[in-house]
Amino acid sequence: MIESPQSSSPPSSPPSSPPSPSTKNYKLPSNIPPSIYFGGAACGISYFLGIVQRMKETWGEDFHTKTLLCGGSVGSIVAIQLAMGFTLQEMIGDTKYILSQGVEDPCYWSGQNHWLNEYVDQLLAKDPTLYQTLEGRFVCGTTRAFFTHQWHCTWKDNTELAKCLKAGYNIPIYCDYCEPFQGEELVDGAYGLDANGFPHGDETLFIGADQICAELNLETLTVSQMLIPDPEEGFDTLYEEGIKVYDAWDGYLCEKQGKRGPNYPMLMLCWIGKLLQIVYRMICSNIIDTVDSMDSMDTIHSYDSSTMDNIPSDDTS
C-alpha cells in the first residue's frame, strides 16, 4: 500500500566522498536543483508520485517554490500540480480519479486522453490567472514538426495554457486529434526531448522511465503499465517503485548533454498517426458538407414544388 509521508523512512544519505570518474557523475547538489524535469510514463504516472513523496520529505513541502518545474508528456501534469502547490495527497487523489475514469469509461474511440483533457480543463478553471502565476515556475515541452523539441513558458490566457498541456502529452491515434497550437501541429513533448535543451543543462534533475541519462530512472516500466490505467494495485506498485528509485539515487547529477536525443522511431509513428487523423478529419468534413449541401438542395426543391402548387391557375374556363 501507499506509504504516507509521515510514516515513511527518511531518504538515503548522499555519499560522503565524490564517486569515481568512471560513474560519469560530476556534481553533488548541496541544494535543490535549479530545475526538475518529469518525463513520460503515461498511465504509470504514480511512479512519479512516489518520487514526489521523497522530494517533499527531503527538501520540504514548499520545495516547488525554489526550483523550475518542467514537464513533458504526462510529466507536465505532475510538474504543474507541484507548481500550483498541490499536497501529495491532492496529487494522489486527482491521479487516482483520472485513472479510475479511464477504467470505468475507457473512451477507446474518442481517445485515451479524454479524461486527462477533462481534468486539465477543471484544473485551470480553479484560477483564471493561473497562466500568469506559473510564469517562471513551470515550463511545458512539446514537439513540433518533425523532431524539434520546444519549451513553453508563457501563455496569453488559461485557454492557451490548456491547449499547450494537451498538445504536450498527445500521442496521435492513442489520443484523439489535437488542434494546432499557435498555428503549429504538435505531438508529445517527451518523445522530442533533447538533453542539450534542458533549462539548466546538466544541472537539471531528470526523472524518467527507461532513460539512460536520467538520475532517477525506472527501468522496469512495462508497456501494459503505461497503456492500461490501474488505480488500485498497479498504482500502489509503481508508487513504491518511485520511492525505491529515489532511495537508490546517490544524490549526484549526471552529464546528460549529448546523451539523449529525440526518439525518432516513436516520433515518426506520431507524425504518421497525426497525418492519418488530419486526412480522416478532412474526409469526414467533406462528407458532412456534401450531406448538408444535398439537404439544402432537397429543401429548395421541396419549397419550389410547394410554391408551384400554390400558384393560382390562369385557366378561368
Coordinates of C-alpha atoms in Angstrom, one line a residue:
M1 CA 0.0 0.0 0.0
I2 CA 1.0 3.6 -0.4
E3 CA 3.1 5.0 2.5
S4 CA 2.0 8.3 4.0
P5 CA 4.7 11.0 4.2
Q6 CA 4.6 10.8 8.0
S7 CA 5.2 7.0 8.3
S8 CA 7.9 6.5 5.6
S9 CA 11.5 6.1 6.4
P10 CA 13.9 9.0 5.7
P11 CA 15.7 9.1 2.3
S12 CA 19.1 7.7 1.9
S13 CA 22.0 10.0 2.8
P14 CA 24.3 11.1 -0.1
P15 CA 27.7 9.6 -0.2
S16 CA 30.4 11.3 1.9
S17 CA 33.0 11.3 -0.9
P18 CA 32.8 12.0 -4.7
P19 CA 32.2 9.0 -6.9
S20 CA 35.0 7.7 -9.1
P21 CA 35.3 9.3 -12.6
S22 CA 34.0 6.1 -14.2
T23 CA 30.5 6.8 -12.9
K24 CA 30.3 9.9 -15.1
N25 CA 28.5 11.7 -12.3
Y26 CA 30.0 15.1 -11.7
K27 CA 28.3 17.1 -9.1
L28 CA 26.7 16.7 -5.7
P29 CA 23.9 19.3 -5.4
S30 CA 24.1 21.0 -2.0
N31 CA 20.6 22.5 -2.5
I32 CA 17.5 21.8 -4.6
P33 CA 18.4 21.6 -8.3
P34 CA 17.6 24.8 -10.2
S35 CA 15.2 22.8 -12.4
I36 CA 13.5 19.4 -12.3
Y37 CA 12.1 17.6 -15.3
F38 CA 9.4 14.9 -15.3
G39 CA 9.2 12.9 -18.5
G40 CA 6.8 10.4 -20.0
A41 CA 5.2 7.4 -18.2
A42 CA 1.5 7.6 -19.4
C43 CA -0.6 5.5 -17.0
G44 CA 2.5 4.8 -15.0
I45 CA 2.3 8.3 -13.5
S46 CA 2.1 7.0 -9.9
Y47 CA 5.9 6.2 -10.2
F48 CA 6.5 10.0 -10.2
L49 CA 4.3 10.4 -7.1
G50 CA 6.5 8.1 -5.1
I51 CA 9.5 10.3 -6.0
V52 CA 7.5 13.4 -5.1
Q53 CA 6.9 12.0 -1.7
R54 CA 10.6 11.6 -1.1
M55 CA 11.3 15.1 -2.5
K56 CA 8.9 16.7 -0.2
E57 CA 10.4 14.8 2.8
T58 CA 13.9 15.8 1.7
W59 CA 13.5 19.4 0.6
G60 CA 10.4 20.4 2.4
E61 CA 6.7 20.8 1.4
D62 CA 7.5 24.1 -0.3
F63 CA 10.4 22.9 -2.5
H64 CA 8.4 23.7 -5.6
T65 CA 8.9 27.4 -4.9
K66 CA 12.6 27.1 -5.1
T67 CA 13.0 25.4 -8.5
L68 CA 11.7 25.5 -12.0
L69 CA 9.2 22.6 -12.6
C70 CA 9.5 21.2 -16.2
G71 CA 7.4 18.5 -17.8
G72 CA 6.9 16.5 -21.0
S73 CA 4.1 14.2 -21.8
V74 CA 2.2 13.2 -18.6
G75 CA 5.1 14.5 -16.6
S76 CA 3.8 18.0 -17.3
I77 CA 0.7 17.2 -15.2
V78 CA 2.9 16.3 -12.2
A79 CA 5.0 19.4 -12.8
I80 CA 2.1 21.8 -13.0
Q81 CA 0.4 20.2 -9.9
L82 CA 3.6 20.8 -8.0
A83 CA 3.9 24.4 -9.3
M84 CA 0.4 25.0 -8.2
G85 CA 1.3 23.9 -4.7
F86 CA -0.7 20.7 -4.5
T87 CA -0.1 18.5 -1.5
L88 CA 1.0 14.9 -2.1
Q89 CA -2.5 13.6 -1.0
E90 CA -4.2 16.0 -3.5
M91 CA -1.9 14.7 -6.3
I92 CA -2.6 11.1 -5.4
G93 CA -6.4 11.7 -5.2
D94 CA -6.6 13.5 -8.5
T95 CA -4.4 10.9 -10.3
K96 CA -6.4 8.0 -9.0
Y97 CA -9.6 9.8 -10.1
I98 CA -8.3 10.2 -13.7
L99 CA -7.2 6.6 -13.8
S100 CA -10.5 5.4 -12.3
Q101 CA -12.4 7.3 -15.0
G102 CA -10.3 5.6 -17.6
V103 CA -11.2 2.2 -16.3
E104 CA -14.9 2.9 -16.0
D105 CA -15.2 4.6 -19.4
P106 CA -12.1 3.9 -21.5
C107 CA -13.2 6.1 -24.4
Y108 CA -11.5 3.8 -26.9
W109 CA -12.9 5.5 -29.9
S110 CA -12.7 9.1 -28.7
G111 CA -9.1 9.0 -27.4
Q112 CA -7.4 7.7 -24.3
N113 CA -6.6 11.3 -23.3
H114 CA -10.3 12.1 -22.8
W115 CA -10.3 12.1 -19.0
L116 CA -7.0 13.8 -18.8
N117 CA -8.2 16.6 -21.0
E118 CA -11.3 16.9 -18.8
Y119 CA -9.0 17.1 -15.7
V120 CA -6.9 19.9 -17.3
D121 CA -10.0 21.9 -18.0
Q122 CA -11.2 21.5 -14.4
L123 CA -7.7 22.3 -13.1
L124 CA -7.4 25.5 -14.9
A125 CA -10.9 26.6 -14.1
K126 CA -9.9 27.0 -10.5
D127 CA -7.8 30.1 -11.1
P128 CA -8.4 32.4 -14.2
T129 CA -5.0 34.0 -13.7
L130 CA -3.1 30.7 -13.4
Y131 CA -1.2 31.2 -16.7
Q132 CA 0.4 34.3 -15.1
T133 CA 1.1 32.7 -11.8
L134 CA 3.0 29.9 -13.5
E135 CA 5.4 32.1 -15.4
G136 CA 8.9 31.5 -14.1
R137 CA 7.8 28.4 -12.1
F138 CA 6.6 26.0 -14.8
V139 CA 7.6 25.1 -18.4
C140 CA 5.9 22.6 -20.7
G141 CA 7.6 20.7 -23.5
T142 CA 6.1 19.9 -26.9
T143 CA 7.5 18.5 -30.2
R144 CA 6.9 20.4 -33.5
A145 CA 7.3 19.0 -37.0
F146 CA 9.1 16.8 -37.1
F147 CA 11.7 16.2 -34.5
T148 CA 12.2 19.6 -32.8
H149 CA 11.5 19.9 -29.1
Q150 CA 10.5 23.3 -27.7
W151 CA 9.7 24.8 -24.3
H152 CA 6.6 26.9 -23.5
C153 CA 7.0 29.3 -20.5
T154 CA 4.4 32.0 -21.2
W155 CA 0.8 31.9 -22.3
K156 CA -1.7 34.7 -23.1
D157 CA -4.5 33.0 -21.1
N158 CA -5.7 29.8 -19.5
T159 CA -7.2 28.6 -22.7
E160 CA -3.8 28.8 -24.4
L161 CA -2.2 27.1 -21.4
A162 CA -4.7 24.2 -21.6
K163 CA -4.0 23.7 -25.4
C164 CA -0.3 23.7 -24.6
L165 CA -0.6 21.0 -22.0
K166 CA -2.9 18.9 -24.1
A167 CA -0.5 19.1 -27.0
G168 CA 2.4 18.2 -24.8
Y169 CA 1.0 14.7 -23.9
N170 CA -0.8 14.0 -27.2
I171 CA 0.2 10.7 -28.9
P172 CA -1.8 10.5 -32.2
I173 CA -4.2 7.5 -32.6
Y174 CA -3.7 6.6 -28.9
C175 CA -5.1 10.0 -28.2
D176 CA -7.7 12.0 -30.2
Y177 CA -6.7 14.7 -32.7
C178 CA -5.1 17.7 -31.0
E179 CA -5.9 21.1 -32.5
P180 CA -2.9 23.1 -33.7
F181 CA -1.3 25.3 -31.0
Q182 CA -0.3 28.8 -32.1
G183 CA -0.7 27.6 -35.7
E184 CA 1.6 24.6 -35.4
E185 CA 0.8 20.9 -35.3
L186 CA 2.4 19.4 -32.2
V187 CA 2.9 16.0 -30.6
D188 CA 4.1 14.5 -27.3
G189 CA 6.9 16.6 -25.8
A190 CA 8.8 13.7 -24.1
Y191 CA 9.5 11.9 -27.4
G192 CA 11.2 15.0 -28.8
L193 CA 13.3 15.8 -25.7
D194 CA 16.9 16.6 -26.4
A195 CA 19.1 16.7 -23.3
N196 CA 21.0 19.6 -24.8
G197 CA 17.9 21.7 -24.3
F198 CA 17.4 21.2 -20.5
P199 CA 16.8 24.6 -18.9
H200 CA 19.9 24.4 -16.7
G201 CA 21.9 21.9 -18.8
D202 CA 23.4 19.1 -16.7
E203 CA 22.1 20.8 -13.5
T204 CA 18.5 19.9 -14.4
L205 CA 17.4 16.9 -12.5
F206 CA 16.0 14.4 -15.0
I207 CA 13.2 12.0 -13.8
G208 CA 12.2 9.4 -16.4
A209 CA 11.4 5.9 -17.3
D210 CA 13.8 3.8 -19.3
Q211 CA 16.1 6.8 -19.8
I212 CA 19.8 6.1 -19.7
C213 CA 20.8 9.6 -18.6
A214 CA 18.1 10.2 -16.1
E215 CA 19.3 10.5 -12.5
L216 CA 16.0 9.0 -11.3
N217 CA 15.1 6.2 -13.8
L218 CA 12.6 3.4 -13.6
E219 CA 14.0 0.7 -15.9
T220 CA 11.1 -1.8 -15.4
L221 CA 8.1 0.2 -16.5
T222 CA 6.2 -2.1 -18.9
V223 CA 4.1 -1.3 -22.0
S224 CA 1.0 -2.6 -20.3
Q225 CA 1.7 -0.4 -17.2
M226 CA 1.9 2.6 -19.5
L227 CA -1.1 1.9 -21.6
I228 CA -3.6 0.4 -19.2
P229 CA -4.9 2.5 -16.3
D230 CA -4.8 0.8 -12.9
P231 CA -5.9 3.0 -9.9
E232 CA -5.6 0.2 -7.4
E233 CA -2.8 -2.4 -7.1
G234 CA -0.9 -1.2 -10.1
F235 CA -0.9 2.3 -8.8
D236 CA 0.5 1.3 -5.5
T237 CA 3.2 -0.9 -7.0
L238 CA 4.5 1.9 -9.2
Y239 CA 4.3 4.4 -6.3
E240 CA 6.5 2.1 -4.2
E241 CA 8.9 1.8 -7.2
G242 CA 9.2 5.6 -7.3
I243 CA 10.2 5.6 -3.6
K244 CA 12.8 2.8 -4.3
V245 CA 14.2 4.7 -7.2
Y246 CA 14.7 7.8 -5.2
D247 CA 16.2 5.9 -2.3
A248 CA 18.7 4.3 -4.6
W249 CA 19.8 7.7 -6.0
D250 CA 23.3 8.7 -4.9
G251 CA 22.4 12.3 -4.9
Y252 CA 24.6 13.2 -7.8
L253 CA 23.7 14.9 -11.1
C254 CA 24.8 13.3 -14.3
E255 CA 26.3 14.5 -17.5
K256 CA 23.2 14.5 -19.8
Q257 CA 24.0 16.8 -22.7
G258 CA 24.6 14.8 -25.9
K259 CA 23.4 11.6 -24.3
R260 CA 19.7 11.8 -25.0
G261 CA 18.2 12.9 -28.3
P262 CA 14.7 12.7 -29.8
N263 CA 13.1 9.3 -30.0
Y264 CA 12.9 9.3 -33.8
P265 CA 11.1 5.9 -34.3
M266 CA 8.2 7.0 -32.0
L267 CA 8.1 10.5 -33.4
M268 CA 7.8 9.0 -36.9
L269 CA 4.8 6.9 -35.7
C270 CA 3.3 10.0 -34.1
W271 CA 3.5 12.1 -37.2
I272 CA 2.1 9.3 -39.4
G273 CA -0.7 9.0 -36.9
K274 CA -1.2 12.8 -37.0
L275 CA -1.4 12.7 -40.8
L276 CA -4.0 9.9 -40.7
Q277 CA -6.0 11.9 -38.2
I278 CA -5.9 15.0 -40.4
V279 CA -6.9 13.1 -43.6
Y280 CA -9.7 11.4 -41.7
R281 CA -11.0 14.8 -40.5
M282 CA -10.8 16.2 -44.0
I283 CA -12.8 13.2 -45.4
C284 CA -15.4 13.5 -42.6
S285 CA -15.7 17.2 -43.2
N286 CA -16.2 16.8 -46.9
I287 CA -18.9 14.1 -46.3
I288 CA -20.7 16.4 -43.9
D289 CA -20.5 19.3 -46.3
T290 CA -21.9 17.1 -49.1
V291 CA -24.7 15.9 -47.0
D292 CA -25.6 19.4 -45.8
S293 CA -25.5 20.6 -49.4
M294 CA -27.8 17.8 -50.5
D295 CA -30.2 18.5 -47.6
S296 CA -30.2 22.2 -48.7
M297 CA -31.0 21.2 -52.3
D298 CA -33.8 19.0 -51.2
T299 CA -35.2 21.8 -49.1
I300 CA -35.1 24.2 -52.0
H301 CA -36.7 21.6 -54.3
S302 CA -39.5 21.0 -51.8
Y303 CA -40.0 24.7 -51.4
D304 CA -40.2 25.2 -55.2
S305 CA -42.7 22.3 -55.5
S306 CA -45.0 23.7 -52.8
T307 CA -44.8 27.2 -54.3
M308 CA -45.8 25.9 -57.7
D309 CA -48.7 24.0 -56.2
N310 CA -50.0 27.2 -54.6
I311 CA -49.8 29.4 -57.8
P312 CA -53.4 30.1 -59.0
S313 CA -54.3 28.6 -62.4
D314 CA -54.8 31.1 -65.3
D315 CA -57.5 28.8 -66.7
T316 CA -60.8 30.6 -66.0
S317 CA -63.0 28.4 -68.2

